[in-house]
């Protein structure tokens, strides 16, 4: 039986409230994940079938963590039988089943794989990642005559996403011309994806919602399956995600949402704080449970955070508290410029490491914008301090990895124009840019995919013999290798499927001579080997055992879905070494560090200069609140009198948020210098020094 005695009274109440709508207001560091996993396990132990439980969150990492922790709390599946296989009775079935714990996007992929044909798509649809979306936008923009400055496709795509998701402030961040252009591009963009039997991340949610509205039987099937729904990080849901949740739960009302309006910091990408603040409009009977006991930070840090966030008027009242003691005061430092700020912080990190034996991995430097990392990286390198910059180039953004994935997508779905155009001449096979541009134009005229156009004899007849031969060989390659996945007989072949995805992938890479191509492209042999190693590492993650089904297509689709939905590797999983973490405040939510340095606390940076015009000052304050509550023991705040921009030192003013911190909780370096050192601190300091010198 699940032991609930380790939970505090409010946590236990949240775990034991199983039926009807529940809002768990989980402040920073209050054991939110523990409550969610215990609640799911408690539901199941009280007789709810695991197959009827759905837990939704925002990242694959969080979903995996939930799955692992729930599995630890539940009885282990009966040995000798795979999960999901038939047992001798209902108890065995319950033991074998597992709840569905996934992201919004993964949930919608599952729903669409079962029902998307009702919307006119084929089940083998592919999911476009950001670079493929950008390629589609660029293609559309290239055919539109735009007066004035060149338009940034990324800005159009970002606004397009907000418009499609229907946020209250969808266009607030956009220039009027970009907004008008996005409206114009939207229909053509959606049409181009539909023609390729492709969807993007927004489509996964939008199409699922459309399915629910147009096909009540599909919605009822989902409601019958998911009778208890939990949503984590509810303050980050956008308007469309809320509609998905509402559709699933409006009938049975068994909805539990977990979140914290004080940590709602993603309004710029469509998150609607109103989803949490106004939940009673849709569920008047909702029970609100507050988790306020913090297990992370000292009382000083929490008192400062509470005082800060109380300046936001529209919020659900809560006050974090801790049993961890008062702890050290918050340090506030002023520097002449950003380079001095960086050097001083690095010096403090090194002092703590040598004098107090605090490893680099316990320290994090937080900043508002990516541009602020440059002087910090320079100072860290000069001091020989190892660090990791969270948000650097993703593994999946590397050219060779994107080429490999584009090939896989074309073999699954040759109508995927974006992927096909990427690899048509990689390695070089006589399909020049001019040839592909002509084929693309012909595909537009015929309203067909590029691949279908390449197979059209009338189109190919217009090309020189050499180009025709290249086109025919490429079509033959795609059909032959793609046919291997389904075990389809091909001309001159036996149609036997390969024993595994891994060996199939290794085979076609060898046939393409792709690794030889990488060696030719790179002048530096070491760089070439790095690129080859990246592809080999990805191939090694593919299924190494023979497929259980009649073909490998489903296995490859599952692999591509996992890759696309989790393309951003979690930086903290990539490197567990002893390093200082450099991270933007937007990226640090959910993390914690013993010692935190928040830099650049200046008016114009935090709050950002745009916030006053956009009416987002409350969100900027929440951003500062999130940064402060990452600290466990030590918190250092700093700002500059001047900051360099394009080589020129420009004057700065302290952030107005600094005045909102209680004066008795903050000290400056000069105040600290006047305070006498206690005998205990002195002895500890000299003990560390003696140990350091042997």
XYZ file of C-alpha atoms in Angstrom, residues 336-598:
263
model
C 31.349 49.850 -13.648
C 30.540 47.826 -16.772
C 29.576 44.323 -17.918
C 33.152 43.092 -18.351
C 34.001 44.033 -14.756
C 30.755 42.373 -13.644
C 31.777 39.158 -15.377
C 35.328 39.163 -13.944
C 34.084 39.807 -10.389
C 31.507 37.033 -10.488
C 34.039 34.537 -11.837
C 36.456 35.607 -9.083
C 33.758 34.980 -6.450
C 32.999 31.540 -7.904
C 36.715 30.666 -7.772
C 37.044 31.998 -4.213
C 34.105 29.848 -3.104
C 35.627 26.811 -4.799
C 39.046 27.235 -3.198
C 38.143 28.711 0.196
C 34.817 26.956 0.863
C 35.141 23.871 -1.336
C 31.995 24.701 -3.365
C 32.218 22.842 -6.709
C 31.547 24.661 -9.959
C 28.464 22.490 -10.591
C 26.680 24.114 -7.623
C 26.935 27.582 -9.239
C 24.779 29.111 -11.958
C 24.854 32.502 -13.669
C 21.432 33.691 -14.867
C 20.795 36.454 -17.412
C 17.841 37.947 -19.304
C 19.133 37.814 -22.906
C 21.515 35.536 -24.806
C 23.748 38.474 -25.742
C 24.793 38.855 -22.103
C 26.707 35.566 -22.193
C 29.687 36.875 -24.218
C 31.585 38.764 -21.453
C 30.759 35.963 -18.997
C 32.177 33.295 -21.314
C 35.287 35.402 -21.915
C 35.900 35.817 -18.167
C 35.314 32.125 -17.446
C 37.744 31.065 -20.167
C 40.383 33.521 -18.988
C 40.141 32.075 -15.470
C 40.218 28.482 -16.685
C 36.739 27.780 -15.295
C 34.811 25.050 -17.078
C 31.234 25.965 -17.956
C 28.278 24.949 -20.088
C 26.108 27.415 -21.953
C 22.559 26.076 -21.958
C 20.903 26.695 -25.289
C 23.931 26.251 -27.581
C 23.593 24.485 -30.930
C 21.449 21.400 -30.572
C 22.734 18.042 -31.739
C 19.706 17.876 -34.024
C 20.560 21.205 -35.665
C 23.835 19.846 -37.062
C 23.873 19.622 -40.845
C 24.790 15.952 -41.078
C 22.103 14.922 -38.582
C 19.443 16.923 -40.434
C 20.516 15.316 -43.741
C 20.151 11.833 -42.276
C 16.733 12.591 -40.781
C 15.585 14.163 -44.065
C 16.434 10.923 -45.875
C 14.418 8.925 -43.343
C 11.429 11.229 -43.775
C 11.570 10.962 -47.577
C 11.669 7.158 -47.424
C 8.557 7.196 -45.203
C 6.770 9.926 -47.171
C 8.216 10.910 -50.596
C 5.621 13.739 -50.768
C 7.579 15.597 -48.071
C 8.929 18.370 -50.319
C 11.022 20.115 -47.680
C 12.997 16.993 -46.781
C 13.301 15.908 -50.414
C 14.670 19.278 -51.543
C 17.253 19.110 -48.764
C 18.759 15.772 -49.808
C 18.021 15.562 -53.543
C 21.642 16.444 -54.360
C 23.328 15.214 -51.141
C 25.692 13.576 -52.019
C 25.983 15.319 -55.393
C 24.144 13.315 -58.078
C 23.576 15.828 -60.870
C 20.426 17.401 -59.438
C 21.614 21.002 -59.424
C 19.776 23.922 -57.823
C 18.582 25.000 -61.286
C 17.157 21.525 -61.945
C 15.405 21.418 -58.580
C 14.010 24.947 -59.042
C 12.494 23.884 -62.382
C 11.013 20.765 -60.801
C 9.632 22.848 -57.920
C 8.018 25.311 -60.354
C 6.500 22.406 -62.307
C 5.132 20.912 -59.072
C 3.427 24.237 -58.271
C 1.864 24.374 -61.746
C 0.528 20.820 -61.431
C -0.344 21.143 -57.737
C 1.606 17.974 -57.057
C 4.540 17.040 -54.850
C 8.072 17.417 -56.230
C 8.521 13.633 -56.130
C 5.335 13.057 -58.154
C 6.561 15.685 -60.603
C 9.916 13.889 -60.955
C 7.975 10.752 -61.973
C 5.940 12.628 -64.591
C 7.262 11.704 -68.111
C 5.930 14.948 -69.612
C 7.922 17.028 -67.120
C 11.127 14.988 -67.423
C 11.021 15.151 -71.218
C 11.806 18.874 -71.024
C 15.173 18.217 -69.307
C 18.486 17.351 -70.995
C 19.320 13.643 -71.128
C 21.905 13.903 -68.328
C 19.447 15.591 -65.962
C 16.724 13.088 -66.906
C 19.046 10.259 -65.995
C 19.833 11.871 -62.603
C 16.128 12.348 -61.859
C 15.299 8.749 -62.778
C 18.142 7.349 -60.659
C 17.039 9.409 -57.659
C 13.401 8.279 -58.015
C 14.584 4.687 -58.284
C 16.721 5.088 -55.148
C 13.838 6.463 -53.076
C 11.376 3.819 -54.241
C 13.810 0.947 -53.807
C 15.062 1.866 -50.310
C 11.616 3.012 -49.183
C 10.199 -0.236 -50.530
C 12.551 -2.206 -48.284
C 10.740 -0.772 -45.275
C 7.461 -2.331 -46.350
C 9.062 -5.421 -47.803
C 7.600 -4.470 -51.197
C 9.156 -6.242 -54.211
C 11.206 -3.827 -56.309
C 12.568 -4.232 -59.809
C 15.603 -6.506 -59.582
C 15.090 -7.132 -55.852
C 13.544 -9.802 -53.698
C 11.506 -7.429 -51.551
C 12.822 -8.901 -48.316
C 12.752 -6.475 -45.379
C 16.064 -5.977 -43.575
C 16.398 -7.526 -40.108
C 16.419 -4.207 -38.222
C 16.130 -0.446 -38.624
C 19.753 -0.050 -37.630
C 21.152 -2.406 -40.273
C 18.777 -0.934 -42.881
C 20.045 2.595 -42.123
C 23.680 1.510 -42.142
C 23.054 -0.151 -45.505
C 21.603 2.854 -47.284
C 24.240 5.228 -45.842
C 26.928 2.919 -47.216
C 25.184 2.759 -50.593
C 24.890 6.554 -50.738
C 28.550 7.008 -49.863
C 27.430 9.666 -47.389
C 30.418 9.297 -45.064
C 32.790 9.676 -48.036
C 30.856 12.829 -48.942
C 31.408 14.246 -45.436
C 35.139 13.542 -45.735
C 35.234 15.368 -49.082
C 33.326 18.366 -47.721
C 35.545 18.902 -44.682
C 39.103 20.084 -45.151
C 39.877 19.194 -41.539
C 39.846 15.354 -41.113
C 38.986 15.732 -37.398
C 35.886 17.773 -38.223
C 34.848 15.151 -40.781
C 35.221 12.394 -38.189
C 33.134 14.402 -35.705
C 30.343 14.681 -38.269
C 30.533 10.980 -39.112
C 30.484 10.141 -35.407
C 27.313 12.229 -34.937
C 25.464 10.248 -37.607
C 26.760 6.916 -36.307
C 25.614 7.784 -32.779
C 22.102 8.534 -34.046
C 21.989 5.310 -36.094
C 23.048 3.414 -32.967
C 19.876 4.598 -31.194
C 17.647 2.974 -33.822
C 16.031 -0.392 -33.303
C 18.806 -3.015 -33.379
C 16.556 -6.082 -33.191
C 14.312 -7.449 -35.963
C 10.884 -5.854 -36.277
C 8.041 -7.796 -34.677
C 5.643 -6.701 -37.417
C 5.487 -7.372 -41.167
C 7.377 -4.137 -41.998
C 9.695 -1.554 -40.498
C 7.605 1.473 -41.514
C 5.823 1.752 -38.162
C 9.126 1.372 -36.304
C 10.708 4.144 -38.378
C 7.679 6.418 -37.893
C 7.924 5.926 -34.130
C 11.649 6.708 -34.248
C 11.063 9.921 -36.233
C 8.266 10.997 -33.887
C 10.472 10.531 -30.835
C 13.301 12.466 -32.511
C 11.069 15.317 -33.683
C 9.121 15.685 -30.445
C 12.279 15.579 -28.325
C 14.690 17.293 -30.722
C 16.003 19.669 -28.088
C 18.335 17.532 -26.028
C 18.208 18.404 -22.366
C 21.458 20.219 -21.711
C 21.712 18.952 -18.170
C 21.622 15.377 -19.493
C 24.383 16.049 -22.033
C 26.991 17.072 -19.506
C 27.100 16.048 -15.879
C 30.678 17.258 -15.334
C 31.755 19.769 -12.710
C 30.931 22.950 -14.636
C 29.390 26.361 -13.980
C 25.986 26.724 -15.672
C 25.269 29.775 -17.830
C 21.566 29.995 -18.593
C 18.842 32.482 -19.496
C 16.131 33.024 -16.907
C 13.495 31.713 -19.316
C 15.399 28.417 -19.561
C 16.046 27.934 -15.834
C 12.469 27.290 -14.649
C 12.303 23.926 -12.897
C 16.023 23.923 -12.049
C 17.781 24.664 -8.759
C 21.349 25.548 -7.745
C 22.979 26.034 -4.368
C 24.497 29.371 -5.451
C 22.886 31.653 -8.033
C 24.256 34.848 -9.609
C 21.683 36.993 -11.447
